[in-house]
CSV table of C-alpha atoms and ligand atoms in Angstrom, one decimal:
chain,number,residue,atom,x,y,z
Z,1,MET,CA,12.4,-12.1,31.7
Z,2,VAL,CA,11.2,-13.2,28.4
Z,3,THR,CA,7.6,-14.0,28.3
Z,4,PRO,CA,7.0,-17.6,26.9
Z,5,ASN,CA,4.0,-18.7,25.0
Z,6,ALA,CA,2.2,-21.8,26.0
Z,7,LYS,CA,-0.4,-24.2,24.4
Z,8,ILE,CA,-2.9,-26.1,26.6
Z,9,TYR,CA,-4.7,-29.1,25.3
Z,10,GLY,CA,-7.6,-30.6,27.1
Z,11,LYS,CA,-11.4,-30.7,27.5
Z,12,TYR,CA,-13.3,-27.5,27.8
Z,13,ASN,CA,-15.0,-28.2,30.9
Z,14,SER,CA,-11.9,-29.1,32.8
Z,15,ALA,CA,-11.3,-27.0,36.0
Z,16,GLU,CA,-7.6,-27.8,35.8
Z,17,ALA,CA,-7.4,-26.5,32.3
Z,18,TYR,CA,-9.1,-23.3,33.4
Z,19,GLN,CA,-6.7,-22.8,36.3
Z,20,LEU,CA,-3.8,-23.1,33.9
Z,21,ARG,CA,-5.3,-20.8,31.5
Z,22,ASP,CA,-6.2,-18.3,34.2
Z,23,PHE,CA,-2.7,-18.4,35.8
Z,24,LEU,CA,-0.9,-18.0,32.6
Z,25,THR,CA,-3.1,-15.3,31.2
Z,26,ARG,CA,-2.8,-13.3,34.4
Z,27,SER,CA,0.9,-13.7,34.2
Z,28,GLY,CA,1.0,-12.1,30.8
Z,29,VAL,CA,1.7,-15.3,28.9
Z,30,VAL,CA,0.1,-15.6,25.4
Z,31,VAL,CA,-1.9,-18.8,25.7
Z,32,GLU,CA,-3.3,-21.0,22.9
Z,33,TRP,CA,-6.1,-23.2,24.0
Z,34,SER,CA,-6.8,-26.3,22.0
Z,35,GLU,CA,-9.8,-28.5,22.7
Z,36,LEU,CA,-9.3,-32.2,22.3
Z,37,ASN,CA,-12.3,-33.9,20.7
Z,38,SER,CA,-11.1,-37.4,20.0
Z,39,ASP,CA,-8.9,-40.2,21.5
Z,40,GLU,CA,-6.7,-40.0,18.4
Z,41,GLU,CA,-5.9,-36.2,19.1
Z,42,ALA,CA,-5.1,-37.0,22.7
Z,43,LYS,CA,-2.8,-40.0,21.6
Z,44,ARG,CA,-0.9,-37.8,19.2
Z,45,LEU,CA,0.1,-35.8,22.4
Z,46,GLY,CA,1.2,-38.8,24.4
Z,47,ALA,CA,-2.0,-39.4,26.4
Z,48,SER,CA,-3.9,-42.8,26.2
Z,49,GLY,CA,-7.1,-41.1,25.2
Z,50,LEU,CA,-9.7,-38.4,26.1
Z,51,SER,CA,-10.2,-40.0,29.5
Z,52,ASP,CA,-6.5,-40.1,30.4
Z,53,ALA,CA,-6.3,-38.6,34.0
Z,54,ARG,CA,-3.1,-36.9,32.9
Z,55,LEU,CA,-4.9,-34.3,30.8
Z,56,PRO,CA,-4.7,-31.3,30.4
Z,57,ILE,CA,-1.3,-31.1,28.7
Z,58,CYS,CA,0.6,-27.9,28.7
Z,59,VAL,CA,3.4,-27.3,26.1
Z,60,LEU,CA,5.7,-24.4,26.8
Z,61,SER,CA,7.4,-22.5,24.1
Z,62,GLN,CA,10.8,-23.5,25.5
Z,63,GLY,CA,10.0,-27.2,24.9
Z,64,SER,CA,8.7,-28.5,28.2
Z,65,VAL,CA,5.7,-30.9,28.0
Z,66,LEU,CA,3.7,-31.0,31.3
Z,67,PHE,CA,1.0,-33.6,31.9
Z,68,ARG,CA,-1.8,-32.2,34.3
Z,69,PRO,CA,0.7,-29.8,36.0
Z,70,THR,CA,-0.2,-28.0,39.1
Z,71,ILE,CA,0.3,-24.3,39.1
Z,72,ARG,CA,3.4,-24.8,41.2
Z,73,ASP,CA,4.7,-27.3,38.5
Z,74,LEU,CA,4.0,-24.8,35.8
Z,75,ALA,CA,5.8,-21.9,37.7
Z,76,ALA,CA,8.8,-24.2,38.4
Z,77,ALA,CA,9.0,-25.1,34.6
Z,78,LEU,CA,8.9,-21.4,33.8
Z,79,ASP,CA,11.6,-20.7,36.4
Z,80,TRP,CA,9.3,-18.5,38.4
Z,81,PHE,CA,9.4,-20.5,41.6
Z,82,ARG,CA,12.7,-20.4,43.5
Z,83,GLU,CA,13.7,-20.8,47.0
Z,84,PRO,CA,14.6,-17.4,48.7
Z,85,LYS,CA,18.2,-16.4,47.9
Z,86,HIS,CA,19.2,-15.0,51.2
Z,87,GLN,CA,19.0,-16.0,54.9
Z,88,ASP,CA,17.2,-12.8,55.9
Z,89,TYR,CA,15.6,-9.7,54.4
Z,90,ASP,CA,15.0,-6.1,55.3
Z,91,VAL,CA,11.5,-6.3,54.1
Z,92,ALA,CA,9.3,-9.2,53.1
Z,93,ILE,CA,6.1,-8.3,51.2
Z,94,CYS,CA,3.2,-10.7,51.1
Z,95,GLY,CA,1.0,-10.4,48.0
Z,96,ALA,CA,2.1,-9.1,44.5
Z,97,GLY,CA,-1.0,-7.1,43.7
Z,98,PRO,CA,-0.5,-3.3,42.9
Z,99,ALA,CA,0.2,-2.6,46.5
Z,100,GLY,CA,2.8,-5.3,47.0
Z,101,LEU,CA,4.5,-4.6,43.6
Z,102,SER,CA,4.6,-0.9,44.3
Z,103,ALA,CA,6.1,-1.6,47.8
Z,104,ALA,CA,8.7,-3.9,45.9
Z,105,VAL,CA,9.7,-1.1,43.5
Z,106,TYR,CA,10.2,1.5,46.2
Z,107,ALA,CA,11.9,-0.9,48.7
Z,108,ALA,CA,14.3,-2.4,46.3
Z,109,SER,CA,15.1,0.9,44.6
Z,110,GLU,CA,15.9,2.5,47.9
Z,111,GLY,CA,18.4,-0.2,48.9
Z,112,LEU,CA,16.3,-2.6,51.0
Z,113,ARG,CA,16.9,-6.3,50.6
Z,114,THR,CA,13.4,-7.1,49.4
Z,115,ILE,CA,11.4,-10.3,48.8
Z,116,VAL,CA,7.8,-10.6,47.6
Z,117,VAL,CA,5.8,-13.8,47.9
Z,118,GLU,CA,2.7,-14.3,45.9
Z,119,ARG,CA,0.4,-17.3,46.2
Z,120,SER,CA,-0.8,-17.1,42.7
Z,121,ALA,CA,0.2,-15.0,39.7
Z,122,VAL,CA,1.6,-11.5,40.0
Z,123,GLY,CA,-0.9,-8.6,39.6
Z,124,GLY,CA,-3.6,-9.5,42.1
Z,125,GLN,CA,-7.1,-8.3,41.2
Z,126,ALA,CA,-5.7,-5.8,38.8
Z,127,ALA,CA,-4.3,-8.6,36.6
Z,128,SER,CA,-7.8,-10.0,36.1
Z,129,THR,CA,-8.9,-6.6,34.7
Z,130,SER,CA,-9.3,-6.3,30.9
Z,131,ARG,CA,-8.6,-2.7,30.9
Z,132,ILE,CA,-7.8,-0.2,33.7
Z,133,GLU,CA,-8.9,3.2,32.4
Z,134,ASN,CA,-8.6,5.4,35.4
Z,135,TYR,CA,-4.9,4.8,36.2
Z,136,LEU,CA,-2.8,8.1,35.7
Z,137,GLY,CA,-0.7,8.2,32.8
Z,138,PHE,CA,-2.5,5.8,30.5
Z,139,PRO,CA,-5.1,7.9,28.5
Z,140,ASP,CA,-6.2,4.9,26.4
Z,141,GLY,CA,-6.2,2.5,29.4
Z,142,ILE,CA,-3.9,-0.3,30.1
Z,143,SER,CA,-4.8,-4.1,30.6
Z,144,GLY,CA,-4.2,-5.5,34.1
Z,145,TRP,CA,-1.7,-8.0,33.0
Z,146,GLU,CA,0.4,-5.5,31.2
Z,147,LEU,CA,0.4,-3.1,34.2
Z,148,SER,CA,1.5,-6.1,36.4
Z,149,THR,CA,4.1,-7.5,34.1
Z,150,LYS,CA,5.7,-4.1,33.8
Z,151,ALA,CA,5.6,-3.6,37.6
Z,152,ARG,CA,7.1,-7.0,38.2
Z,153,GLN,CA,9.9,-6.3,35.7
Z,154,GLN,CA,10.6,-2.8,37.3
Z,155,ALA,CA,10.7,-4.4,40.8
Z,156,GLN,CA,13.0,-7.1,39.6
Z,157,ARG,CA,15.3,-4.6,37.7
Z,158,PHE,CA,15.8,-2.9,41.1
Z,159,GLY,CA,16.7,-6.3,42.7
Z,160,ALA,CA,13.5,-7.4,44.4
Z,161,GLU,CA,13.0,-11.1,44.6
Z,162,ILE,CA,9.6,-12.2,43.5
Z,163,ILE,CA,8.4,-15.8,44.2
Z,164,VAL,CA,5.1,-16.8,42.8
Z,165,THR,CA,3.0,-19.8,43.8
Z,166,ALA,CA,4.4,-19.3,47.4
Z,167,GLU,CA,1.6,-18.8,49.9
Z,168,GLY,CA,2.2,-17.1,53.3
Z,169,ILE,CA,0.5,-19.2,56.0
Z,170,GLY,CA,1.9,-17.7,59.2
Z,171,LEU,CA,3.8,-14.8,60.7
Z,172,GLY,CA,5.4,-14.5,64.1
Z,173,PHE,CA,8.5,-13.1,66.0
Z,174,ASP,CA,11.6,-15.0,66.7
Z,175,ASN,CA,14.6,-13.2,68.5
Z,176,GLY,CA,13.4,-9.8,67.5
Z,177,SER,CA,12.9,-10.6,63.9
Z,178,LEU,CA,9.7,-11.4,62.0
Z,179,VAL,CA,9.4,-14.8,60.6
Z,180,GLY,CA,7.1,-15.6,57.7
Z,181,HIS,CA,6.0,-19.2,57.1
Z,182,LEU,CA,5.3,-20.5,53.6
Z,183,ALA,CA,3.0,-23.4,52.6
Z,184,GLY,CA,5.3,-26.4,51.9
Z,185,GLY,CA,7.6,-25.6,54.8
Z,186,GLY,CA,9.8,-22.7,53.8
Z,187,LYS,CA,10.4,-19.7,55.9
Z,188,ILE,CA,11.6,-16.1,55.5
Z,189,VAL,CA,13.3,-14.2,58.2
Z,190,THR,CA,12.9,-10.4,57.9
Z,191,ARG,CA,13.3,-7.2,59.8
Z,192,ALA,CA,10.0,-5.7,58.6
Z,193,ALA,CA,7.0,-6.9,56.6
Z,194,ILE,CA,4.2,-5.6,54.5
Z,195,CYS,CA,1.0,-7.4,54.3
Z,196,ALA,CA,-0.5,-6.6,50.9
Z,197,THR,CA,-2.8,-9.6,50.5
Z,198,GLY,CA,-5.9,-7.8,49.2
Z,199,VAL,CA,-9.2,-9.3,49.2
Z,200,GLU,CA,-10.6,-12.6,47.9
Z,201,TYR,CA,-13.8,-13.0,45.9
Z,202,ALA,CA,-17.0,-13.4,47.9
Z,203,LYS,CA,-19.1,-16.4,47.1
Z,204,LEU,CA,-22.8,-16.6,46.2
Z,205,GLY,CA,-23.7,-18.9,49.0
Z,206,LEU,CA,-25.7,-21.3,46.7
Z,207,PRO,CA,-26.0,-25.0,46.8
Z,208,ASN,CA,-23.8,-26.7,44.0
Z,209,GLU,CA,-21.4,-23.6,44.0
Z,210,GLU,CA,-18.3,-25.8,44.8
Z,211,ARG,CA,-19.4,-28.4,42.1
Z,212,PHE,CA,-19.5,-25.9,39.4
Z,213,LEU,CA,-16.6,-23.8,40.5
Z,214,ASN,CA,-14.3,-23.5,37.4
Z,215,HIS,CA,-16.8,-25.8,35.6
Z,216,GLY,CA,-18.9,-22.9,34.2
Z,217,LEU,CA,-19.0,-20.8,37.5
Z,218,PHE,CA,-16.1,-18.5,37.9
Z,219,TYR,CA,-15.1,-15.8,40.5
Z,220,GLY,CA,-13.8,-12.7,39.1
Z,221,ALA,CA,-13.8,-11.3,35.6
Z,222,GLY,CA,-12.3,-14.4,33.9
Z,223,PRO,CA,-9.7,-12.6,31.6
Z,224,SER,CA,-8.7,-15.9,30.0
Z,225,GLU,CA,-12.3,-17.0,29.3
Z,226,ALA,CA,-13.8,-14.2,27.4
Z,227,VAL,CA,-12.2,-15.2,24.0
Z,228,LEU,CA,-13.6,-18.7,24.5
Z,229,SER,CA,-17.2,-17.6,25.3
Z,230,GLU,CA,-19.6,-17.7,22.4
Z,231,GLY,CA,-23.1,-18.2,23.8
Z,232,HIS,CA,-25.0,-16.3,26.6
Z,233,VAL,CA,-22.8,-15.3,29.6
Z,234,PHE,CA,-24.1,-14.0,33.0
Z,235,ILE,CA,-22.1,-11.6,35.1
Z,236,VAL,CA,-23.2,-11.1,38.7
Z,237,GLY,CA,-22.5,-7.8,40.4
Z,238,GLY,CA,-23.1,-4.1,39.8
Z,239,GLY,CA,-19.8,-2.7,40.6
Z,240,ASN,CA,-16.9,-1.5,38.3
Z,241,SER,CA,-15.4,-4.9,38.1
Z,242,ALA,CA,-18.7,-6.5,37.0
Z,243,GLY,CA,-19.2,-3.6,34.4
Z,244,GLN,CA,-15.8,-4.0,33.0
Z,245,ALA,CA,-16.3,-7.7,32.8
Z,246,ALA,CA,-19.6,-7.3,31.0
Z,247,LEU,CA,-18.0,-5.0,28.4
Z,248,HIS,CA,-15.0,-7.4,27.8
Z,249,PHE,CA,-17.4,-10.4,27.4
Z,250,ALA,CA,-19.6,-8.5,25.1
Z,251,ALA,CA,-16.7,-8.4,22.5
Z,252,TYR,CA,-16.9,-12.2,22.2
Z,253,ALA,CA,-20.1,-13.7,23.6
Z,254,GLU,CA,-23.4,-13.6,21.8
Z,255,ARG,CA,-25.2,-12.0,24.7
Z,256,VAL,CA,-24.2,-10.9,28.2
Z,257,THR,CA,-26.6,-10.3,31.1
Z,258,LEU,CA,-25.6,-8.4,34.1
Z,259,LEU,CA,-27.5,-9.5,37.3
Z,260,VAL,CA,-27.5,-6.7,39.7
Z,261,ARG,CA,-29.1,-6.9,43.1
Z,262,GLY,CA,-29.4,-3.2,43.6
Z,263,GLN,CA,-32.1,-0.8,42.0
Z,264,HIS,CA,-29.9,1.4,40.0
Z,265,LEU,CA,-26.7,0.7,38.3
Z,266,GLU,CA,-25.6,4.2,38.5
Z,267,ASP,CA,-25.3,3.9,42.2
Z,268,THR,CA,-22.4,1.5,42.0
Z,269,LEU,CA,-20.9,1.9,38.5
Z,270,SER,CA,-18.7,4.7,37.2
Z,271,THR,CA,-20.3,6.8,34.6
Z,272,TYR,CA,-18.0,6.0,31.8
Z,273,LEU,CA,-18.7,2.3,32.1
Z,274,LEU,CA,-22.6,2.9,32.6
Z,275,GLU,CA,-22.7,4.8,29.3
Z,276,ARG,CA,-20.7,2.1,27.4
Z,277,ILE,CA,-23.0,-0.6,28.9
Z,278,GLU,CA,-26.2,1.3,27.8
Z,279,HIS,CA,-24.8,1.7,24.3
Z,280,SER,CA,-23.8,-2.0,23.9
Z,281,GLU,CA,-26.4,-4.0,22.0
Z,282,ARG,CA,-25.2,-7.3,23.5
Z,283,ILE,CA,-25.5,-6.4,27.1
Z,284,GLU,CA,-28.7,-6.4,29.0
Z,285,VAL,CA,-29.0,-5.3,32.6
Z,286,ARG,CA,-31.3,-7.0,35.2
Z,287,THR,CA,-31.4,-4.9,38.2
Z,288,GLN,CA,-33.1,-6.0,41.5
Z,289,SER,CA,-32.4,-9.6,40.3
Z,290,VAL,CA,-30.6,-12.4,42.2
Z,291,LEU,CA,-29.2,-15.7,41.0
Z,292,THR,CA,-31.1,-18.4,42.8
Z,293,SER,CA,-29.8,-21.6,41.4
Z,294,LEU,CA,-27.2,-23.3,39.4
Z,295,GLU,CA,-27.9,-26.4,37.2
Z,296,GLY,CA,-26.1,-29.0,35.2
Z,297,GLY,CA,-24.2,-32.3,35.3
Z,298,ASP,CA,-20.5,-32.4,35.2
Z,299,SER,CA,-20.6,-28.7,34.3
Z,300,LEU,CA,-22.9,-25.8,34.4
Z,301,THR,CA,-25.6,-25.7,31.8
Z,302,GLY,CA,-28.2,-23.4,33.1
Z,303,ILE,CA,-29.2,-21.0,35.9
Z,304,THR,CA,-32.4,-19.6,37.5
Z,305,TYR,CA,-32.6,-16.0,38.7
Z,306,LYS,CA,-35.3,-14.2,40.5
Z,307,SER,CA,-36.7,-10.6,40.4
Z,308,CYS,CA,-36.6,-9.1,43.9
Z,309,LEU,CA,-39.5,-6.9,42.9
Z,310,THR,CA,-42.1,-9.5,41.6
Z,311,GLY,CA,-40.6,-12.7,42.8
Z,312,GLU,CA,-40.8,-14.0,39.1
Z,313,GLU,CA,-38.2,-16.7,38.4
Z,314,THR,CA,-36.4,-16.9,35.0
Z,315,CYS,CA,-34.5,-20.0,33.8
Z,316,ALA,CA,-31.7,-19.5,31.3
Z,317,LYS,CA,-29.2,-21.7,29.5
Z,318,THR,CA,-25.6,-20.7,30.0
Z,319,GLN,CA,-22.2,-22.3,30.3
Z,320,GLY,CA,-20.6,-19.2,31.9
Z,321,VAL,CA,-21.4,-17.2,35.1
Z,322,PHE,CA,-18.8,-14.7,36.4
Z,323,VAL,CA,-19.2,-13.6,39.9
Z,324,CYS,CA,-17.9,-10.1,40.6
Z,325,ILE,CA,-19.6,-9.2,43.9
Z,326,GLY,CA,-16.7,-7.9,46.0
Z,327,GLY,CA,-14.7,-9.8,48.5
Z,328,ARG,CA,-13.4,-10.3,52.0
Z,329,PRO,CA,-9.9,-9.5,53.3
Z,330,ARG,CA,-7.2,-12.1,53.2
Z,331,THR,CA,-5.9,-11.9,56.7
Z,332,ASP,CA,-6.5,-15.3,58.3
Z,333,TRP,CA,-3.1,-16.4,57.3
Z,334,ILE,CA,-1.5,-14.2,60.0
Z,335,THR,CA,-1.4,-15.6,63.5
Z,336,PRO,CA,-4.8,-14.6,64.9
Z,337,GLY,CA,-4.7,-12.7,68.3
Z,338,PRO,CA,-1.8,-10.2,67.9
Z,339,LEU,CA,-3.1,-8.9,64.7
Z,340,TYR,CA,-5.9,-6.5,65.2
Z,341,THR,CA,-8.6,-6.3,62.6
Z,342,ASP,CA,-12.1,-4.8,62.2
Z,343,SER,CA,-15.0,-7.0,62.4
Z,344,ALA,CA,-14.8,-7.7,58.7
Z,345,GLY,CA,-11.2,-8.8,59.0
Z,346,TYR,CA,-9.5,-5.7,57.5
Z,347,ILE,CA,-6.2,-4.8,59.2
Z,348,LEU,CA,-6.2,-1.9,61.6
Z,349,THR,CA,-3.2,0.4,61.3
Z,350,GLY,CA,-1.8,3.6,62.8
Z,351,ASP,CA,-4.4,5.8,64.2
Z,352,ASP,CA,-7.1,3.1,63.9
Z,353,LEU,CA,-5.3,1.5,67.0
Z,354,GLU,CA,-5.6,4.6,69.0
Z,355,GLY,CA,-7.0,3.8,72.6
Z,356,MET,CA,-6.5,0.0,72.1
Z,357,GLU,CA,-4.3,-1.9,74.4
Z,358,PRO,CA,-1.4,-3.2,72.4
Z,359,PRO,CA,-0.9,-7.0,72.3
Z,360,ILE,CA,1.1,-8.1,75.5
Z,361,GLY,CA,4.8,-8.1,75.1
Z,362,PHE,CA,4.8,-5.7,72.1
Z,363,TRP,CA,5.7,-2.1,72.0
Z,364,LEU,CA,8.3,-2.3,74.8
Z,365,ASP,CA,9.9,0.8,73.6
Z,366,GLY,CA,6.7,2.7,74.5
Z,367,ARG,CA,6.0,4.1,71.0
Z,368,ARG,CA,2.7,3.9,69.2
Z,369,PRO,CA,2.1,2.2,65.8
Z,370,MET,CA,3.3,4.3,62.9
Z,371,LEU,CA,1.2,5.2,59.8
Z,372,ARG,CA,0.2,1.9,58.2
Z,373,GLU,CA,1.7,-0.1,60.9
Z,374,SER,CA,-0.4,-2.9,62.5
Z,375,SER,CA,-0.7,-4.0,66.0
Z,376,MET,CA,2.3,-6.2,65.4
Z,377,PRO,CA,5.5,-4.1,65.4
Z,378,GLY,CA,7.3,-4.0,62.1
Z,379,LEU,CA,4.3,-5.4,60.2
Z,380,PHE,CA,2.8,-2.8,57.9
Z,381,ALA,CA,-0.4,-3.1,55.8
Z,382,ALA,CA,-1.1,-1.7,52.3
Z,383,GLY,CA,-3.8,-1.7,49.7
Z,384,ASP,CA,-7.3,-3.3,49.8
Z,385,VAL,CA,-6.4,-5.5,52.9
Z,386,ARG,CA,-6.2,-2.4,55.1
Z,387,HIS,CA,-9.2,-1.1,57.1
Z,388,ASN,CA,-10.9,1.8,55.4
Z,389,SER,CA,-8.7,1.7,52.2
Z,390,ILE,CA,-10.0,3.1,49.0
Z,391,LYS,CA,-10.3,0.0,46.6
Z,392,ARG,CA,-8.4,1.3,43.6
Z,393,VAL,CA,-5.2,0.5,41.8
Z,394,ALA,CA,-3.9,4.0,42.3
Z,395,THR,CA,-4.5,4.0,46.0
Z,396,ALA,CA,-3.0,0.6,46.5
Z,397,VAL,CA,0.1,1.7,44.6
Z,398,GLY,CA,0.3,4.9,46.8
Z,399,GLU,CA,-0.1,2.8,50.1
Z,400,GLY,CA,2.7,0.3,49.0
Z,401,ALA,CA,5.0,3.4,48.6
Z,402,THR,CA,3.9,4.9,51.9
Z,403,ALA,CA,4.4,1.5,53.7
Z,404,VAL,CA,8.0,1.4,52.5
Z,405,SER,CA,8.7,4.9,53.8
Z,406,MET,CA,7.4,3.9,57.2
Z,407,VAL,CA,9.5,0.6,57.1
Z,408,HIS,CA,12.6,3.0,56.7
Z,409,GLN,CA,11.6,4.7,59.8
Z,410,TYR,CA,11.0,1.4,61.7
Z,411,LEU,CA,14.2,0.0,60.7
Z,412,SER,CA,16.1,3.1,61.9
Z,413,LEU,CA,14.3,2.6,65.3
Z,414,LYS,CA,15.0,-1.1,65.3
Z,415,ARG,CA,18.7,-0.6,65.3
Z,416,ARG,CA,18.5,-1.2,69.0
Z,417,PRO,CA,17.6,-4.8,69.8
Z,418,LEU,CA,14.0,-5.2,70.8
Z,419,ASP,CA,12.8,-8.1,72.9
Z,420,TYR,CA,9.6,-9.1,71.3
Z,421,GLN,CA,7.9,-12.2,72.7
Z,422,ASN,CA,8.2,-15.2,70.4
Z,423,LEU,CA,4.9,-16.1,69.0
V,1,FAD,C1,-12.2,-7.2,37.8
V,1,FAD,C2,-11.8,-6.0,38.5
V,1,FAD,C3,-11.6,-4.8,37.8
V,1,FAD,C4,-11.1,-3.6,38.6
V,1,FAD,N1,-10.9,-2.5,37.9
V,1,FAD,C5,-10.4,-1.5,38.5
V,1,FAD,C6,-10.1,-0.3,37.7
V,1,FAD,O1,-10.4,-0.1,36.6
V,1,FAD,N2,-9.5,0.9,38.4
V,1,FAD,C7,-9.1,0.8,39.7
V,1,FAD,O2,-8.6,1.7,40.2
V,1,FAD,N3,-9.4,-0.4,40.4
V,1,FAD,C8,-9.9,-1.4,39.9
V,1,FAD,N4,-10.2,-2.6,40.6
V,1,FAD,C9,-9.7,-2.7,41.9
V,1,FAD,C10,-8.2,-2.9,42.1
V,1,FAD,O3,-7.9,-4.0,41.2
V,1,FAD,C11,-7.9,-3.2,43.5
V,1,FAD,O4,-8.3,-2.1,44.3
V,1,FAD,C12,-6.3,-3.4,43.6
V,1,FAD,O5,-5.9,-4.6,42.8
V,1,FAD,C13,-5.9,-3.7,45.1
V,1,FAD,O6,-4.6,-4.0,45.2
V,1,FAD,P1,-4.0,-4.9,46.3
V,1,FAD,O7,-2.5,-5.0,46.0
V,1,FAD,O8,-4.2,-4.2,47.6
V,1,FAD,O9,-4.7,-6.3,46.4
V,1,FAD,P2,-4.9,-7.4,45.3
V,1,FAD,O10,-4.9,-6.9,44.0
V,1,FAD,O11,-6.1,-8.2,45.8
V,1,FAD,O12,-3.6,-8.3,45.4
V,1,FAD,C14,-3.4,-9.1,46.6
V,1,FAD,C15,-2.4,-10.2,46.2
V,1,FAD,O13,-2.0,-11.0,47.4
V,1,FAD,C16,-2.0,-12.3,47.1
V,1,FAD,N5,-2.2,-13.1,48.3
V,1,FAD,C17,-3.3,-13.1,49.1
V,1,FAD,N6,-3.1,-13.9,50.2
V,1,FAD,C18,-1.8,-14.3,50.1
V,1,FAD,C19,-1.0,-15.2,50.9
V,1,FAD,N7,-1.3,-15.7,52.0
V,1,FAD,N8,0.3,-15.4,50.4
V,1,FAD,C20,0.8,-14.9,49.3
V,1,FAD,N9,0.1,-14.1,48.5
V,1,FAD,C21,-1.2,-13.8,48.9
V,1,FAD,C22,-3.2,-12.5,46.1
V,1,FAD,O14,-3.0,-13.7,45.4
V,1,FAD,C23,-3.1,-11.3,45.3
V,1,FAD,O15,-2.2,-11.5,44.1
V,1,FAD,C24,-10.7,-3.7,40.0
V,1,FAD,C25,-10.8,-5.1,40.6
V,1,FAD,C26,-11.4,-6.1,40.0
V,1,FAD,C27,-11.5,-7.4,40.7
């Protein structure tokens, strides 16, 4: 697939414009952002003026001009959203982060009819990473979008179907097959499935959070926003994702402050990132500090943060706060009940289910769940979404490959018809 370029025209503090920039950047598209400052500029592009509700406008290099497109409109214009080609599949993978893409590469290359559904852009959390430096084989590091783009191309070359902007909203059994339901009404019938839906960013729990979301407050490392950041930027979090974001923003912003709740950054950050942060003149680290309020009108203009040690509050002007404080697993889309999770929602698989009563009507053949298999027969889990997984690109990739190997074993068992209860 040839990667197209795109130009987006709009007002800087538009949440819609951010979502388009973010989606395209994470998809590996080179995006040019053009801020509209006058009615005349907007009129030249076919809008009635700066207050036209049809802003932002996205112009794709193949010529399409889209007025205030949704992400789905954009994916359709890029020919990335298609209906599934087949009536049924050997394996359906939900989530196209490193685990899902790796599963797609192995499944398709080993002859399984494979489909991947991804609710946003391919790459998952990894695609929001400016540089992954600890992935084997890339001594100089590799940007998240580059790794994801290559993985997507590799999976497609082996024949995997990948549908972006397609969200899995349910999974159950029908006549011995698994049936995945998609937002918008589509469904996918499959003999086995892999849940690789990762985690979603945790929120701060502050008043006004929703109001400023994508209007100055962003979850994740904001790969599309760094180049547009000039003033003082705040990153909340003390883990590797926050550290990487701070270094990335420091290349563009005047000043970057890392707000860390813990006492010592070395407890949560890899040494190589810590050393670079300490050597950066533009990054300051505030440990034992928490963000307490968000201020502004239509968009964020300032914040207050507090020292946990002294209670002293500091106000600061900023138009950009990036929250990288980990996340919670995305498992609520699967029918609750038959899917066993730990108390935090991570999927239990294999030996984790030892000693538990299997859901009624399942496991009629008397076997126990295989490695990576969940409490729903034929549904495997891989990557960050799995209970006790190591949250790394390499482990997610490894788990995707392992899940496929288990899918082969499951499919060979399933050659005799099983009578799972319909859900
Ligand atoms: C900023 C940042 C920097 C990082 N840096 C590093 C690093 O340098 N090295 C390292 O090893 N690790 C790093 N990590 C961790 C690493 O990215 C993750 O461990 C890895 O991406 C997990 O892969 P995954 O496929 O399990 O899940 P994810 O990457 O979370 O992918 C899950 C995918 O599933 C999709 N999805 C969710 N729900 C649905 C649904 N219902 N329907 C369809 N699709 C759905 C999501 O949109 C997402 O694309 C970083 C993480 C972050 C956030």
